[in-house]
Coordinates of C-alpha atoms in Angstrom, one line a residue:
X187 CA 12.7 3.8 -4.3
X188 CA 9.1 3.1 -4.6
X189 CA 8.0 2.3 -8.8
X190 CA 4.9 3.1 -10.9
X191 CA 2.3 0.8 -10.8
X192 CA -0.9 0.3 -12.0
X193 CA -3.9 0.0 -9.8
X194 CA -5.4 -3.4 -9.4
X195 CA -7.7 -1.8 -7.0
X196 CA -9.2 1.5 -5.4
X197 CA -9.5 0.3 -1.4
X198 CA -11.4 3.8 -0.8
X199 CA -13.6 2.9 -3.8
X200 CA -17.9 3.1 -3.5
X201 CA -17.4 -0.7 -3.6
X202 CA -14.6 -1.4 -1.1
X203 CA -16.5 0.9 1.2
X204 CA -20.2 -0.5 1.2
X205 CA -18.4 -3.6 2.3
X206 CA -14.6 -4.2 3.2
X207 CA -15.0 -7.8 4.5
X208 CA -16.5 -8.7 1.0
X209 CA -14.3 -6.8 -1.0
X210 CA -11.1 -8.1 0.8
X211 CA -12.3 -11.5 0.3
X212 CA -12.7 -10.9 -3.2
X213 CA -9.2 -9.3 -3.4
X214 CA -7.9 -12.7 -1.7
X215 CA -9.1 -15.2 -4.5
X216 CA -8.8 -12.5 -7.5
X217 CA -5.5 -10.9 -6.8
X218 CA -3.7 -11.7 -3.4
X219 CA -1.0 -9.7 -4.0
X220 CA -2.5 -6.3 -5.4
X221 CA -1.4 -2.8 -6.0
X222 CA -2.9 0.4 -5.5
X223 CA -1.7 4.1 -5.1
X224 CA -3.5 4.7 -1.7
X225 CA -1.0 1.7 0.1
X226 CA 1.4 -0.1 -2.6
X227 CA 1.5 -3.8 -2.1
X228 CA -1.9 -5.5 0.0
X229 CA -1.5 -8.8 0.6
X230 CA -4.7 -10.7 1.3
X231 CA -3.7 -14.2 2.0
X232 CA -2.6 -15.7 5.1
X233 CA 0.4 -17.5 3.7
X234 CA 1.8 -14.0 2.4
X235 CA 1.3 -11.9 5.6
X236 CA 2.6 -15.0 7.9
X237 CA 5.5 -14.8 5.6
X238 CA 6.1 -11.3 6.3
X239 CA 5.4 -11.4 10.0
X240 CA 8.2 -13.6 10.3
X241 CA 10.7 -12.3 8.3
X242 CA 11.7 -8.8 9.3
X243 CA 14.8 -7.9 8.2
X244 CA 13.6 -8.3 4.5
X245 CA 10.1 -6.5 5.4
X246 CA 11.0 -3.8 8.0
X247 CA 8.7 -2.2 10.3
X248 CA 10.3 1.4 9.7
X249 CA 7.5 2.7 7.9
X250 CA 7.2 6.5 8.7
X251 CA 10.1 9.4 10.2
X252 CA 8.4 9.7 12.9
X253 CA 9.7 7.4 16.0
X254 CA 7.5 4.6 17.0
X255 CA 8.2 2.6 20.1
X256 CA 8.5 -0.3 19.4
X257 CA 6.0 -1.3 16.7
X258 CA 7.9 0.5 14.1
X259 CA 11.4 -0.7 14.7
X260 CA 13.1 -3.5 13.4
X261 CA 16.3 -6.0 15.0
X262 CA 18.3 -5.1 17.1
X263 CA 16.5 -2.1 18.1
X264 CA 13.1 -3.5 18.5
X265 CA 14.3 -6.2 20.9
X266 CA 16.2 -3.5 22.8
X267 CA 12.8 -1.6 23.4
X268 CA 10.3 -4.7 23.9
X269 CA 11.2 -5.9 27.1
X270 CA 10.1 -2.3 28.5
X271 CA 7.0 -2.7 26.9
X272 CA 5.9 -6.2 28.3
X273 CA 6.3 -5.8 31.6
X274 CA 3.3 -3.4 31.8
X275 CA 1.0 -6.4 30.3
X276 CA 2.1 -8.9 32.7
X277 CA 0.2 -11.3 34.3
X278 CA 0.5 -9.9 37.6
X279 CA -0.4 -6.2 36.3
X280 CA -3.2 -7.5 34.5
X281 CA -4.7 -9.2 37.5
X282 CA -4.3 -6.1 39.2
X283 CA -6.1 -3.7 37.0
X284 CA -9.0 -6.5 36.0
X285 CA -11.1 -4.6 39.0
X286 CA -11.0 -1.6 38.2
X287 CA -11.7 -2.3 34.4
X288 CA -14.9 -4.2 35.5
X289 CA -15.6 -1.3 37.5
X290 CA -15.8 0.9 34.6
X291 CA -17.6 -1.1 32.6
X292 CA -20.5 -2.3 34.9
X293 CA -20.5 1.9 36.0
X294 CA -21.3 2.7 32.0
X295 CA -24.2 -0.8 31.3
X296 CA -26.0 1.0 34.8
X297 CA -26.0 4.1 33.2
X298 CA -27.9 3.0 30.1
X299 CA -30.2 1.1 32.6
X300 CA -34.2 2.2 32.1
X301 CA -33.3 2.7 28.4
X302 CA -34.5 0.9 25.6
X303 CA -32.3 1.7 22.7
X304 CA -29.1 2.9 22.9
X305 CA -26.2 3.6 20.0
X306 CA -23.6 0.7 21.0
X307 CA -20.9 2.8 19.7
X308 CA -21.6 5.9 21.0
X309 CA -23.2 5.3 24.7
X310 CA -20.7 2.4 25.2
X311 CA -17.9 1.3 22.9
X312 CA -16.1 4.4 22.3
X313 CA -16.6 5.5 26.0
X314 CA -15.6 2.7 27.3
X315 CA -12.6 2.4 25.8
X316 CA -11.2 5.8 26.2
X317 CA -12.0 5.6 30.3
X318 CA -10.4 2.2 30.3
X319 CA -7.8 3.5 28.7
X320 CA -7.4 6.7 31.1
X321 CA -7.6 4.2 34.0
X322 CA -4.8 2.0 32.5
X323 CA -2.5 4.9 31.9
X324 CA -3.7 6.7 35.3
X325 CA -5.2 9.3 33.8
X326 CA -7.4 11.7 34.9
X327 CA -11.3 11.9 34.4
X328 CA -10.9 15.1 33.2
X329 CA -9.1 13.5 30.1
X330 CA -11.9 11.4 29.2
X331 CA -13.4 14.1 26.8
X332 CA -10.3 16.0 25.2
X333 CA -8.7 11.8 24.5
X334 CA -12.3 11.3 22.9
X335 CA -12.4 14.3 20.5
X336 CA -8.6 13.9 19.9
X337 CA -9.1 10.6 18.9
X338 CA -12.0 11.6 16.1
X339 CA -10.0 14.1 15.3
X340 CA -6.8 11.8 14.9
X341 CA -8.9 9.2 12.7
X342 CA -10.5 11.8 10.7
X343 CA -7.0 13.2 9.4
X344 CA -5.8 9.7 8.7
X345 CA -8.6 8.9 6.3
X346 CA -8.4 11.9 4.6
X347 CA -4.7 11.7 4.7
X348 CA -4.3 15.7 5.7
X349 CA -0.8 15.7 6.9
X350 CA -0.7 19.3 8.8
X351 CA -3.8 18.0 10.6
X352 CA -2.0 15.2 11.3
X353 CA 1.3 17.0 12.8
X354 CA -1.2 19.4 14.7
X355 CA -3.0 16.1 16.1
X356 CA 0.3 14.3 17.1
X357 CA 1.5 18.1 19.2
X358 CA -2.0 17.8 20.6
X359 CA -0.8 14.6 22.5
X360 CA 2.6 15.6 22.9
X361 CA 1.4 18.6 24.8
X362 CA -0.8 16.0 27.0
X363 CA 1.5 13.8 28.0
X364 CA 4.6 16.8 28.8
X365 CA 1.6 18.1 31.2
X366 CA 1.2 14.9 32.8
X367 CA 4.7 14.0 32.5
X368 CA 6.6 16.7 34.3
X369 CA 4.5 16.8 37.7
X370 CA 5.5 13.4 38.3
X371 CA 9.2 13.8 37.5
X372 CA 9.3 16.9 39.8
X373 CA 7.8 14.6 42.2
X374 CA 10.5 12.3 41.7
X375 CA 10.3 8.7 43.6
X376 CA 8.0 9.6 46.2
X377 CA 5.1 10.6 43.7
X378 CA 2.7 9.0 41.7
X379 CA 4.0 6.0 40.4
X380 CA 1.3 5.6 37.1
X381 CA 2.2 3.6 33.8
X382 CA 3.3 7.5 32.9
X383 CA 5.1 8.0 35.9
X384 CA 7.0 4.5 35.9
X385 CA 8.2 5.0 32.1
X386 CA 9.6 8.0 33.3
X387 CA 11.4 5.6 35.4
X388 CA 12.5 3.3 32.3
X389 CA 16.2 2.3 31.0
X390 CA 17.1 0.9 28.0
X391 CA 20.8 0.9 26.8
X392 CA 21.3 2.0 30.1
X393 CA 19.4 6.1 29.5
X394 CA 16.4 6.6 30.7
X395 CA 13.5 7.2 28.2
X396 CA 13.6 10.8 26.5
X397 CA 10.5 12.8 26.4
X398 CA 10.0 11.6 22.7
X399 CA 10.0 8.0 23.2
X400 CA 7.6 8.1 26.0
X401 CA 5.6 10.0 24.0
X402 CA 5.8 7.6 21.2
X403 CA 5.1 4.5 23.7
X404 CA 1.9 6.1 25.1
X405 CA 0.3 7.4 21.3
X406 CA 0.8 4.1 20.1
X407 CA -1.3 2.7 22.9
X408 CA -3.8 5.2 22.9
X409 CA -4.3 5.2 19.1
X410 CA -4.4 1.3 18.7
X411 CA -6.3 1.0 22.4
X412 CA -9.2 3.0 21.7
X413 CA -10.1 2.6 18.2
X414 CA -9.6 -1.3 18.5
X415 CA -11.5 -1.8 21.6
X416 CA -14.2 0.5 20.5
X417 CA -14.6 -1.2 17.9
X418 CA -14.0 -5.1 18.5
X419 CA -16.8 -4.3 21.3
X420 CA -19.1 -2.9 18.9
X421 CA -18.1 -5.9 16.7
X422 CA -18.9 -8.8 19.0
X423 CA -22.0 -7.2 20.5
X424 CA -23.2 -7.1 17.0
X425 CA -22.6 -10.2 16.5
X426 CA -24.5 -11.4 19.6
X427 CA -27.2 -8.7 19.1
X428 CA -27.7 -10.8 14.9
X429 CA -27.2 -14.6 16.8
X430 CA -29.4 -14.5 19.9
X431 CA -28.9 -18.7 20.2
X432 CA -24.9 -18.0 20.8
X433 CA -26.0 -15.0 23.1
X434 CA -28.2 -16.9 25.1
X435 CA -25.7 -19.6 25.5
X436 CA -22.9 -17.2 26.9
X437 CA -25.1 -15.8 29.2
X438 CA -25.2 -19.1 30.7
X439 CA -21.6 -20.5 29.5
X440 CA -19.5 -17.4 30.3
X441 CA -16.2 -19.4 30.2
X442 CA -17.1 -20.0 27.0
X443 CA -16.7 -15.8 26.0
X444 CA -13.2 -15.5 25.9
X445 CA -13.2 -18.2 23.0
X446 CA -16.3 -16.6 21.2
X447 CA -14.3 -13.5 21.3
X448 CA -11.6 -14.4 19.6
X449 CA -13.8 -16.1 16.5
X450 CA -16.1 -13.6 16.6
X451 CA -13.1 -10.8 15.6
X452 CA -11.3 -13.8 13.8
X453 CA -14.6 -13.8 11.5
X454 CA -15.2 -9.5 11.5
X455 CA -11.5 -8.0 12.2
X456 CA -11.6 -4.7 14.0
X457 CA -8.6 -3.6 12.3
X458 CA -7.9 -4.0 8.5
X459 CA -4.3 -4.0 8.3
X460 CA -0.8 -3.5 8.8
X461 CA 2.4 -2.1 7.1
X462 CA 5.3 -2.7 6.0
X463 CA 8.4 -1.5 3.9
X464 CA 11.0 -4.2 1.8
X465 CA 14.9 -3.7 2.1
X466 CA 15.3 -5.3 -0.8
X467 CA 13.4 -7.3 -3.8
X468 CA 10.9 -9.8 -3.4
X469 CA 8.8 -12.3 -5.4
X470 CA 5.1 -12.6 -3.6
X471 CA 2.4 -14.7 -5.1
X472 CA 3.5 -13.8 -8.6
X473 CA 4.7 -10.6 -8.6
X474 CA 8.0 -8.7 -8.2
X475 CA 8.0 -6.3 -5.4
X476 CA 10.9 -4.1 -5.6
X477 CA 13.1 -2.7 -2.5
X478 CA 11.9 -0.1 -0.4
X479 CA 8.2 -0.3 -1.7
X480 CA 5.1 -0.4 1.0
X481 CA 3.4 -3.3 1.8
X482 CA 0.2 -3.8 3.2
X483 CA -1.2 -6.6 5.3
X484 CA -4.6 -7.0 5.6
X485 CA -5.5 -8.9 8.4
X486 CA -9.5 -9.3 7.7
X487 CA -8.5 -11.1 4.7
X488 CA -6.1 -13.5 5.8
X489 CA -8.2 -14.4 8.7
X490 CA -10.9 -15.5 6.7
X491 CA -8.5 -17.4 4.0
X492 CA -10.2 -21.0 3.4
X493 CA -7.1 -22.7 2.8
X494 CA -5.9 -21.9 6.7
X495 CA -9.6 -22.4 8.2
X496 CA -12.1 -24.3 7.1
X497 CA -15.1 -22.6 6.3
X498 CA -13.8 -19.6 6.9
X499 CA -16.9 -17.3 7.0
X500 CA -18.8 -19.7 9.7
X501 CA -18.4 -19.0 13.3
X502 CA -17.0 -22.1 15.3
X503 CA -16.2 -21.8 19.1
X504 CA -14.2 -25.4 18.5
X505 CA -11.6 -23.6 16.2
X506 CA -8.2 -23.9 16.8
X507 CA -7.6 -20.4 17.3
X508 CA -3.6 -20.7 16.6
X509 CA -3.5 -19.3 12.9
X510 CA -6.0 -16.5 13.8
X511 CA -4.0 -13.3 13.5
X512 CA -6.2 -10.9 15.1
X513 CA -3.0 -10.2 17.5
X514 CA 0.0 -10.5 14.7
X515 CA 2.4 -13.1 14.9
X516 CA 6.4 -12.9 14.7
X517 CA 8.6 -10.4 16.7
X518 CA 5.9 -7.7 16.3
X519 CA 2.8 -9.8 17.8
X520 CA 0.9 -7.0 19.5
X521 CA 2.4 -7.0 23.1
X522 CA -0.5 -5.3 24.9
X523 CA -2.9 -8.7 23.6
X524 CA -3.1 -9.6 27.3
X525 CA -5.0 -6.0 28.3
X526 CA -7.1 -6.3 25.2
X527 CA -8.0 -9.9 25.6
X528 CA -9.4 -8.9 29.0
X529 CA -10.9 -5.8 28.7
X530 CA -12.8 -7.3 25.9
X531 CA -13.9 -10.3 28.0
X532 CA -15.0 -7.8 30.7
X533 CA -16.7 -5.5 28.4
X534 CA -19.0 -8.0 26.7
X535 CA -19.6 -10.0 30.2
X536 CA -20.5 -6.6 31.6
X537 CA -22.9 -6.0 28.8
X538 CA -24.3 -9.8 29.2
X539 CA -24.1 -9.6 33.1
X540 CA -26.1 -6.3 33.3
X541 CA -29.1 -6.9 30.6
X542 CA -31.5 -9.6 29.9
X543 CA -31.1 -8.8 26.2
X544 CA -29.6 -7.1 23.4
X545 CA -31.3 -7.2 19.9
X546 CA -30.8 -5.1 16.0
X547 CA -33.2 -2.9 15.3
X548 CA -34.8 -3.4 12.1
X549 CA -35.6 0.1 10.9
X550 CA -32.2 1.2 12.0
X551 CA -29.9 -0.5 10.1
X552 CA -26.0 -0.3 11.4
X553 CA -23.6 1.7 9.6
X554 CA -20.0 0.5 8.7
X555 CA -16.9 2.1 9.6
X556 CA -14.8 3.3 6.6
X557 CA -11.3 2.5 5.8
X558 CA -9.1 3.2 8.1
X559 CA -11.7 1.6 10.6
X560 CA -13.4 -1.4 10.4
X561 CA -16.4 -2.7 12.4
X562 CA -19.2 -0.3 12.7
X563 CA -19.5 3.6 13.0
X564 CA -23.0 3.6 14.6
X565 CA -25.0 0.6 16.3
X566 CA -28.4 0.9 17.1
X567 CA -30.0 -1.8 19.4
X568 CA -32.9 -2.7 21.2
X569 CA -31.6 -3.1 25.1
X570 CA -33.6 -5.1 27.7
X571 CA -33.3 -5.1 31.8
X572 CA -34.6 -7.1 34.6
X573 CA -37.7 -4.7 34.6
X574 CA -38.6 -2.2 31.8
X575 CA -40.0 1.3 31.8
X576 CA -43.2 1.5 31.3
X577 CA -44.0 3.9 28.2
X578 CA -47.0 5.9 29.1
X579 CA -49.5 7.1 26.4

């Protein structure tokens, strides 16, 4: 049973809000283990969230009544459901859907071609990652649009925590995924044979999946997919846009991107945290947590915590990139990391690849995302090709 509390801090505060990087940093050196109303327990330090990571059975995963497969299950359950999971971010499967996800990309950097600004986020994060996303899943184009609105809508409900929206936004997708679903299951063996189609397929415990753990599989890769790529794009073309010395150099060191990737988002985390529930009572950092309280874990925080990484808020490609947690750690570390990892690497060396230059705009500042989000929720920039319009008078 959860306890009063008082509020060491407001995360949807004015403050917080103009800038969450700052504010969790704050957080980490002030008050690492801090309450508020909005999420119980954040922890802020990279000591405290490794220490949760790897102990689950006294911070469990379990965190809502609604079924999550598998990110919100705990021993022996979890491991039951895993093995399912990974074998659709294999190495093999990977390799096989790299060309089609360069495809995509390089398809949406030609579009903007002839253009001189663009909106990062809006003419090629978000759509980026929802077609990637269709084309993973082996959806069709004419889901590109109703999985873009449905995901506004779905992020929209979360920050204002409207719960009817919420259950009206999670039917939405069930009634997306039943109409997908059960062509291919009256199709049986001889039809399409999609990541939808094959978990239809799936055993574990020796059933099949039910219609509501499928379900359950496929929101929690569309949520996490397309928020997280959207916005760890927008991130590191900021990034490169602000440092034009580090983008020159992986225009012309492109082995070098997958590393500047991960520092980049190590540095600016596209997602802010993570939660958690205790089974019993805990001491953390100070304070006495009781049993069956939330816990927070906010990843921006811990991955710029100067007593795991030395100075933390400088970018260094030499980094040993073992502590970052952009990707968890533990039983729970993110299983689809391997699609991620490569669709970001393909989405940045498309952008690279297919301009001579990407540069801020001055008068059009960016605008950050707001908590649930993190990253940015516009990105104007200046875009450059081989040969340029000319602008008449």
């Amino acid at each position: 049973m959860s306890q009063m509390h008082s509020q060491d801090w407001d995360p949807k505060s004015d403050a917080v809000l103009r800038d969450q990087r700052a504010a969790c940093d704050e957080m980490r050196e002030r008050c690492p283990v801090a309450y508020s109303d909005l999420l119980g327990w954040s922890l802020f330090r990279h000591e405290d969230v490794v220490r949760v990571l790897n102990d689950p059975e006294t911070f469990s995963s379990v965190v809502s009544k609604n079924l999550s497969v598998p990110n919100g299950m705990d021993p022996p359950e979890h491991g039951q459901y895993r093995p399912v999971i990974e074998r659709y971010f294999a190495p093999h499967a990977m390799r096989a859907f790299e060309p089609q996800c360069r495809s995509i990309a390089a398809d949406l950097v030609h579009s903007l071609c002839g253009r001189v600004e663009l909106e990062l986020m809006g003419d090629f994060a978000h759509p980026f990652a929802v077609r990637v996303q269709c084309a993973f899943l082996g959806w069709p184009a004419s889901m590109h649009e109703p999985l873009r609105l449905w995901a506004q809508k779905n992020h929209a409900a979360t920050l204002a925590q409207d719960r009817p929206a919420m259950a009206d936004i999670a039917r939405e997708f069930s009634g997306y995924v039943m109409g997908l679903l059960q062509p291919r299951r009256d199709a049986g063996v001889s039809g399409n044979q999609d990541v939808i189609g094959s978990l239809a397929s799936e055993q574990v415990n020796g059933r099949p999946l039910n219609d509501e753990e499928i379900i359950s599989i496929l929101r929690n890769w569309t949520v996490g997919e397309i928020s997280t790529i959207a916005a760890a794009v927008g991130v590191v073309a900021g990034y490169l846009a602000e440092h034009a010395d580090l983008q020159r150099q992986m225009r012309k060191q492109p082995a070098m991107l997958p590393d500047a990737i991960e520092e980049i988002l190590r540095l600016y985390g596209p997602l802010l945290a993570n939660r958690r529930v205790t089974t019993r009572a805990v001491e953390i950092g100070g304070r006495t947590i009781g049993a069956g309280e939330r816990i927070s874990l906010n990843w921006v925080a811990a991955n710029r915590d100067g007593r795991v990484f030395s100075d933390p808020k400088s970018f260094r490609l030499d980094r040993d990139a073992s502590a970052n947690l952009l990707y968890g750690a533990g039983i729970h570390f993110c299983p689809g990391a391997p699609l991620a990892r490569m669709e970001l690497r393909v989405a940045v060396q498309a952008l690279l690849d297919g301009t001579t230059g990407i540069d801020p705009i001055a008068q059009r500042p960016p605008t950050s995302a707001v908590y649930p989000a993190s990253g940015f929720a516009t990105l104007p920039m200046h875009i450059k090709f081989e040969t340029q319009p000319i602008n008449h008078p």
